[in-house]
Coordinates of C-alpha atoms in Angstrom, one line a residue:
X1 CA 0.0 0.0 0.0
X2 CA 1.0 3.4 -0.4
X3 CA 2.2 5.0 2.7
X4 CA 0.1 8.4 3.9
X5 CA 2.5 11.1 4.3
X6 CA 5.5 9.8 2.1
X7 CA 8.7 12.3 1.3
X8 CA 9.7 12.4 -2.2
X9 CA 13.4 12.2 -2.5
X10 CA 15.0 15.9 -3.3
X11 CA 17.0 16.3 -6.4
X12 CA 20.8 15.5 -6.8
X13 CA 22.6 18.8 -7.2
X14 CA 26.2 19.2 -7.6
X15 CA 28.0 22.4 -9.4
X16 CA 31.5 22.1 -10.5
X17 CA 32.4 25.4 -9.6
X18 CA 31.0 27.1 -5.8
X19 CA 28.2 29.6 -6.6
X20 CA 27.0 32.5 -4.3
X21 CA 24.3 34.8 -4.4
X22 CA 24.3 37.6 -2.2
X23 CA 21.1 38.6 -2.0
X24 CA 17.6 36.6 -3.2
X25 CA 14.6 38.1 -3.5
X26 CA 11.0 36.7 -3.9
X27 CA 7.8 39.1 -3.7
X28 CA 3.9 38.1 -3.9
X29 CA 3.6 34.4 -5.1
X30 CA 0.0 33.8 -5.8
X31 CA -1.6 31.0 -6.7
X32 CA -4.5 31.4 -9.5
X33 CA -8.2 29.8 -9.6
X34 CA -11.2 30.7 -11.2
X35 CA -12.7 32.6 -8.6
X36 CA -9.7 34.9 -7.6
X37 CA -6.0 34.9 -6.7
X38 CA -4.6 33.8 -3.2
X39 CA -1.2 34.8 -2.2
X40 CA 1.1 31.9 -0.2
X41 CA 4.5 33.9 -0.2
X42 CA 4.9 38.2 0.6
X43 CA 8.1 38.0 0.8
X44 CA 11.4 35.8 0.7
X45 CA 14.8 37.1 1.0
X46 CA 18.1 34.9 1.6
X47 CA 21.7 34.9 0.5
X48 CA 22.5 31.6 -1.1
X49 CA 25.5 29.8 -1.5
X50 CA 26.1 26.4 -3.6
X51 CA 29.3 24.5 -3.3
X52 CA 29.2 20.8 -4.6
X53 CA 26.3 19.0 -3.5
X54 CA 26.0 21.8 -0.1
X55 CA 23.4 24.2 -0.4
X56 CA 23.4 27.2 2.6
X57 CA 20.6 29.7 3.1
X58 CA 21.8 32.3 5.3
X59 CA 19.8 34.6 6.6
X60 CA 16.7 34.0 5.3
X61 CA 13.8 35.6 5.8
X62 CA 9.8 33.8 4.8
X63 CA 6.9 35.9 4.9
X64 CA 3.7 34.1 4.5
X65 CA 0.2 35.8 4.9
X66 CA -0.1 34.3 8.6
X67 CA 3.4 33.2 9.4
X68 CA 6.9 34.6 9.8
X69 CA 10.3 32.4 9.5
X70 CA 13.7 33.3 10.0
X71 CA 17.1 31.8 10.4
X72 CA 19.6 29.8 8.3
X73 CA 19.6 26.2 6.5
X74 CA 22.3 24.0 4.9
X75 CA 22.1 20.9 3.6
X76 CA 23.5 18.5 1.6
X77 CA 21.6 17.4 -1.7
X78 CA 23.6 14.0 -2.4
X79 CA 23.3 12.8 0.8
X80 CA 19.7 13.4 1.6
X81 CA 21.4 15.2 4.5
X82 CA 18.2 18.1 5.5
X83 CA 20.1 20.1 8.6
X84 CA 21.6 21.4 9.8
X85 CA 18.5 24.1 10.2
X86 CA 17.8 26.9 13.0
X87 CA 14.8 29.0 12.1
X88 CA 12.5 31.2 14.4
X89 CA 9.1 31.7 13.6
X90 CA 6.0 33.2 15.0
X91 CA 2.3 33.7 13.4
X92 CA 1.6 37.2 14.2
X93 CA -2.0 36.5 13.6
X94 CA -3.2 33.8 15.3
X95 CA -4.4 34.3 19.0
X96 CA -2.0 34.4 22.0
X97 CA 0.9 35.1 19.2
X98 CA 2.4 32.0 19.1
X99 CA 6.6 31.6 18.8
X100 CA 8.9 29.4 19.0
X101 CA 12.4 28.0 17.1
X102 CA 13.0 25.0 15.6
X103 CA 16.7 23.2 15.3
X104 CA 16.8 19.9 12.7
X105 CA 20.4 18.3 12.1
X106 CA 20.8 15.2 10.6
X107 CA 20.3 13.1 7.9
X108 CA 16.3 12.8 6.5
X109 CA 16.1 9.2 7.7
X110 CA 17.0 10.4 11.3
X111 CA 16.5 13.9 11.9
X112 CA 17.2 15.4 15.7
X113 CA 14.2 18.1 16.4
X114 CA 14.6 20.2 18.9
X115 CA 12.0 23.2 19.8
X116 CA 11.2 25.6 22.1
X117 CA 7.7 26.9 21.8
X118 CA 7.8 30.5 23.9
X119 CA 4.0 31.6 23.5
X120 CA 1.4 31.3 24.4
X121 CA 3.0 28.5 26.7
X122 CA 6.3 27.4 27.0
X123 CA 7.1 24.0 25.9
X124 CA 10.5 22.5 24.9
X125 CA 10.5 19.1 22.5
X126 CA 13.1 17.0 21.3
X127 CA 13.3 13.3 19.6
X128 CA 13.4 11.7 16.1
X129 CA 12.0 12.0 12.8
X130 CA 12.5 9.6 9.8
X131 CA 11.6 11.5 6.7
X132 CA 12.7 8.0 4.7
X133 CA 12.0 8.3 0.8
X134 CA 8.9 7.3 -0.6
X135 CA 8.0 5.7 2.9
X136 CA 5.8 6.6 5.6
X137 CA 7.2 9.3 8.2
X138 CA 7.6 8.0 11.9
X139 CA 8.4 9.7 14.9
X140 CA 9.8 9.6 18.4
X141 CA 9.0 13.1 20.3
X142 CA 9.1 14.0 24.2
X143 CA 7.7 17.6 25.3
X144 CA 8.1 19.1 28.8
X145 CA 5.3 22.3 29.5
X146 CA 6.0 23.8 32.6
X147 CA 2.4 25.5 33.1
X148 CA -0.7 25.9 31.3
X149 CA -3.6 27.9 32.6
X150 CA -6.9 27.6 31.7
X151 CA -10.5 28.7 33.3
X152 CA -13.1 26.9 35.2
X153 CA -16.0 28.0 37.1
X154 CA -14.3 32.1 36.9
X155 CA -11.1 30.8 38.1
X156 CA -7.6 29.9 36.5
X157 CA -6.8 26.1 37.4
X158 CA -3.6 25.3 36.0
X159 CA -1.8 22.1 34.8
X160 CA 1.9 21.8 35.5
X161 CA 4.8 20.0 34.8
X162 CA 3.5 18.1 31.8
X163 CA 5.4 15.3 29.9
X164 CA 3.9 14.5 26.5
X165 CA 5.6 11.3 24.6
X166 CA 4.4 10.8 20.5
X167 CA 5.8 8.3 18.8
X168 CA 4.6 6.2 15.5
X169 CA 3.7 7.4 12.1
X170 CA 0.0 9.4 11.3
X171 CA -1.4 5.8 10.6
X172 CA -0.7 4.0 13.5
X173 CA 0.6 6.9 16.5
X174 CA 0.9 6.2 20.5
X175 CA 0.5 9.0 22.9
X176 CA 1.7 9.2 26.8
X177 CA 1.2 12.6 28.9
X178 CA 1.8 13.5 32.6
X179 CA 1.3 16.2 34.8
X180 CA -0.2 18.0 37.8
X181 CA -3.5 19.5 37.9
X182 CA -5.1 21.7 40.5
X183 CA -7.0 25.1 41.3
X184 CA -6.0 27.9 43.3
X185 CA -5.4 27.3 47.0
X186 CA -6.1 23.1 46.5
X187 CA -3.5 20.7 46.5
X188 CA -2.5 19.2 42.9
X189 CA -3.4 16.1 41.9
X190 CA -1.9 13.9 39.2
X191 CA -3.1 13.6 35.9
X192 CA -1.9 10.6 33.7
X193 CA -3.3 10.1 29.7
X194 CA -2.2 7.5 27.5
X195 CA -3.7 7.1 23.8
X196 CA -3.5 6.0 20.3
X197 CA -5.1 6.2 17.0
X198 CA -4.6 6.1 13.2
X199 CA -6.0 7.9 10.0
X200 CA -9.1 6.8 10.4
X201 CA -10.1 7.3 14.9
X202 CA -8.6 8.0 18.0
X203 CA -8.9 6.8 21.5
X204 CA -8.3 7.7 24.5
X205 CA -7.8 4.1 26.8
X206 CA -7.1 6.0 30.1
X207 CA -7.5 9.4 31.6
X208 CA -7.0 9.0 35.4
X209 CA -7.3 12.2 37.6
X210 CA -7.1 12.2 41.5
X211 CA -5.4 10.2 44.3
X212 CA -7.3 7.7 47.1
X213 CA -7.1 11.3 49.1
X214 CA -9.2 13.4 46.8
X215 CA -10.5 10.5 45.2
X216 CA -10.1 9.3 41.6
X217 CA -11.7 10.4 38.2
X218 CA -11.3 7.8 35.1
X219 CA -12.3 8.7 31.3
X220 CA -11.8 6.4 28.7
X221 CA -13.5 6.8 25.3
X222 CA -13.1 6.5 20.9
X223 CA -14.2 8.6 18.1
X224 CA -13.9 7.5 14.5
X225 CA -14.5 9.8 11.6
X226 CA -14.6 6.9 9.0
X227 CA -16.5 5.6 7.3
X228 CA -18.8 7.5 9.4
X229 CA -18.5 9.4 12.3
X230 CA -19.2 7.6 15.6
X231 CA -17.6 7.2 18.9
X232 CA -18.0 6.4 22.7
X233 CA -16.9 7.3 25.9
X234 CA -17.2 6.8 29.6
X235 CA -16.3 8.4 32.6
X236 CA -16.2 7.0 36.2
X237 CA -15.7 8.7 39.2
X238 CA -15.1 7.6 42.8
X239 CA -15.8 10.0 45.5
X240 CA -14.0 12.2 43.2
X241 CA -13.3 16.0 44.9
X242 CA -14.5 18.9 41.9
X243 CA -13.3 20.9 44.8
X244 CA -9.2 19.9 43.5
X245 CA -9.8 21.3 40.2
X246 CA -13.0 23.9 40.0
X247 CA -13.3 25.2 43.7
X248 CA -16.6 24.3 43.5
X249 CA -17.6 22.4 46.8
X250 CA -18.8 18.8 45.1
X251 CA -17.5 15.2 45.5
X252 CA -19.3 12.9 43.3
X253 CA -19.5 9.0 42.8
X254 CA -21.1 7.5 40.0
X255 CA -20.3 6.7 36.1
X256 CA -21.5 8.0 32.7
X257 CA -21.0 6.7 29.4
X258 CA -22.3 7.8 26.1
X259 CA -22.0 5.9 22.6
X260 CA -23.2 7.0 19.1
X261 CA -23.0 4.8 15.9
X262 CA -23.8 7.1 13.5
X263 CA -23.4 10.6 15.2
X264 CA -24.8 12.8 11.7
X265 CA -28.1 10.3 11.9
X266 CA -28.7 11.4 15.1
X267 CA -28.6 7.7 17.1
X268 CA -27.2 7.5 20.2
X269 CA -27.4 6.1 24.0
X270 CA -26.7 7.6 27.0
X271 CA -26.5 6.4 30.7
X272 CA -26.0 7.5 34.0
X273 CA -25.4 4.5 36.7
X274 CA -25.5 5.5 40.5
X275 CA -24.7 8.9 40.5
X276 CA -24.3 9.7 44.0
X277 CA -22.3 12.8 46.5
X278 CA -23.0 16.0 47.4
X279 CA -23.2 19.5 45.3
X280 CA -22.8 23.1 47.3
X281 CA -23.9 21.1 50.5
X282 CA -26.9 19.0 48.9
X283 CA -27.2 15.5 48.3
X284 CA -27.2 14.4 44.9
X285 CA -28.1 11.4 43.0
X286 CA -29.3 10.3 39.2
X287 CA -29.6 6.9 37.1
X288 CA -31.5 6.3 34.1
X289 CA -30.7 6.0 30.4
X290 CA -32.1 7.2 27.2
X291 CA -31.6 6.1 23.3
X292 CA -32.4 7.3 20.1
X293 CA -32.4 4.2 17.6
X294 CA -34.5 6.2 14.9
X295 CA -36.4 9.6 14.2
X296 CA -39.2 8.1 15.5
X297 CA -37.9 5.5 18.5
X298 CA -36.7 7.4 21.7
X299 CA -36.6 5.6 24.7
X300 CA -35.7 5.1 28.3
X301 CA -35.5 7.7 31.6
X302 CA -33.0 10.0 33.5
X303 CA -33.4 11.6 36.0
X304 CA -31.0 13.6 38.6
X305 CA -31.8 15.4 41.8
X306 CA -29.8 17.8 44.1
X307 CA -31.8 18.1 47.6
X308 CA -35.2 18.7 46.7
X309 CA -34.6 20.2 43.1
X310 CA -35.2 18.0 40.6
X311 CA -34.5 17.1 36.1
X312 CA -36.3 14.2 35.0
X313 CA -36.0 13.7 31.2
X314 CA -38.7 11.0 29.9
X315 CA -38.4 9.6 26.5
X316 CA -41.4 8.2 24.9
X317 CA -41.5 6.5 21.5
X318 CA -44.2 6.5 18.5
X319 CA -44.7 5.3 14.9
X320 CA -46.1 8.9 14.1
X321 CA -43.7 11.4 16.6
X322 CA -41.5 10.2 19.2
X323 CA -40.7 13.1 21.9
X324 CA -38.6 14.0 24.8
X325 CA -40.0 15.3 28.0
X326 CA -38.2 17.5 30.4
X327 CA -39.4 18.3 33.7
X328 CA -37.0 20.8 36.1
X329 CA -37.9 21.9 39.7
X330 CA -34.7 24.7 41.1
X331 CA -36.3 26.1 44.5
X332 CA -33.5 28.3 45.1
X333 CA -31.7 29.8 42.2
X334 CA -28.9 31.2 44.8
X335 CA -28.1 27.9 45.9
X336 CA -26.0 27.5 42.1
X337 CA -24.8 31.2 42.0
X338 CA -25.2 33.9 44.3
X339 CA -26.3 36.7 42.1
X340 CA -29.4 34.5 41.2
X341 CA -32.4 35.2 43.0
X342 CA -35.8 33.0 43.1
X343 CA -37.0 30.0 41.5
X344 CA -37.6 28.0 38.3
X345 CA -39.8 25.0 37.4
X346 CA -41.5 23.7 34.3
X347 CA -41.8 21.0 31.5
X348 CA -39.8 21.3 28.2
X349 CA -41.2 18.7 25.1
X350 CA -39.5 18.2 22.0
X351 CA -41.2 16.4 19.5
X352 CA -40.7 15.1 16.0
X353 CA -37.9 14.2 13.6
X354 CA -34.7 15.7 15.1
X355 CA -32.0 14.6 12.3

């Protein structure tokens, strides 16, 4: 078969006599359709130098309509040789500004990376990459983050120290990540992945959050985007804290899992198996399960309650319309968030073909 991703092997140049340009320079390269012109380069400036089968670009300069590259390049055409290469870059554009450089030496069968992303997080990568002719491309890569930030419930939680190991080629690629997770003023927990997948899906085989102290969160799942897109996922928790990564005062037991066949048809299965723990100081619990087999076939019953307030979702099936039944009871708005004042109750139906 013929490998996805395969690197055509470059063209054997070799001058008698060495040749050097001082100065190169390449403005607006568009490409032409029928509907209008796009342009890939602005600008590309570089001194070139050509001595044998070595070719050097020093100081070069790459302007692209959403990217910037600078730095030098040499390699060696007759010996498939790509680096040795050192090149900054940043996309000016793109939000958070991200930056980084980028150092390749070696040969294209076994080419050292090493990079250093600077924004919006810091990151530092090194390993391997085979670049082998007219064969697939395969990879061995290890990156260290020291912090990323990110919200949850109006707070920044952050994620530290993580390790992320890639290795394999885009059909058949292995992933392994670590770190520490936590939000402000709570104690960090660990957070280990590990996951796989190919052209065609992705899974995710474990997710595991928590210690026996602040209990233990577990995710596994798949999603495959041919021939169709479908997927599945569950998520188990055991007296798991929220409080260790929201703030929010919950510690919850209980497991979820979700699975779709044919997600653009609409059919899909959802259930929620002893759901138990306590919320903002009430007691919650939930079980039930509902499907969607068809337009017209919903079925099954979920329902979650958090002290007295109440979500019951009732599915009921017909030949003619099939419809979903939501009833909600919240007594105390304030109890969720303190600017909210009052109460809410009522039935929601949604009827028909939904696909």
């Amino acid at each position: 078969a013929r490998p996805f991703f395969s690197v055509p092997a470059l063209p054997v140049l070799s001058l008698p006599v060495a040749l050097r340009i001082k100065q190169l320079s390449v403005t607006s390269v568009q490409t032409q359709s029928a509907a209008d012109a796009r342009t890939v380069l602005d600008r590309m400036i570089t001194s070139v130098a050509i001595d044998g089968d070595q070719l050097v670009l020093d100081r070069l300069e790459v302007t692209l309509p959403d990217a910037y590259v600078a730095g030098d390049w040499r390699m060696r055409l007759a010996t498939s040789t790509l680096g040795d290469a050192r090149l900054d870059w940043r996309l000016p554009n793109a939000t958070g500004t991200p930056q980084g450089a980028l150092t390749v030496v070696g040969p294209r069968d076994a080419l050292r990376i090493t990079h250093v992303l600077e924004q919006p997080v810091r990151a530092e990568t090194e390993g391997v990459i085979a670049l082998p002719v007219n064969a697939s491309v395969d990879a061995q890569l290890v990156t260290h983050v020291d912090t990323v930030t990110f919200p949850l419930q109006g707070m920044d939680s952050t994620l530290e120290n993580v390790i992320v190991r890639v290795e394999g080629a885009p059909d058949a690629w292995q992933l392994a990540a670590s770190g520490v997770a936590g939000a402000p003023e709570q104690p960090d927990v660990p957070v280990e992945l590990e996951a796989g997948g190919s052209l065609q899906s992705a899974s995710v085989s474990s997710l595991r959050v928590g210690t026996a102290a602040t209990g233990i969160a577990v995710a596994s799942g798949n999603v495959r985007w041919s021939p169709r897109l479908a997927g599945e996922a569950r998520v188990q928790v055991d007296d798991f804290a929220l409080t260790t990564l929201t703030g929010v005062d919950a510690t919850l037991s209980g497991i979820l899992s979700a699975r779709s066949e044919d997600v653009q048809a609409g059919v899909f299965s959802v259930e929620l198996d002893a759901l138990r723990g306590k919320v903002l100081g009430h007691a919650i619990a939930g079980d039930g399960s509902l499907q969607r087999r068809s337009a017209q076939d919903y079925r099954g019953a979920l329902s979650v309650s958090a002290g007295s307030d109440t979500l019951r979702i009732v599915a009921t099936p017909d030949q003619e319309t099939a419809s979903l039944r939501a009833e909600f009871v919240v007594n105390a708005l304030s109890d969720y968030q303190q600017r909210a004042q009052g109460a809410i109750s009522g039935t929601l139906t949604v009827s028909g073909d939904a696909t």
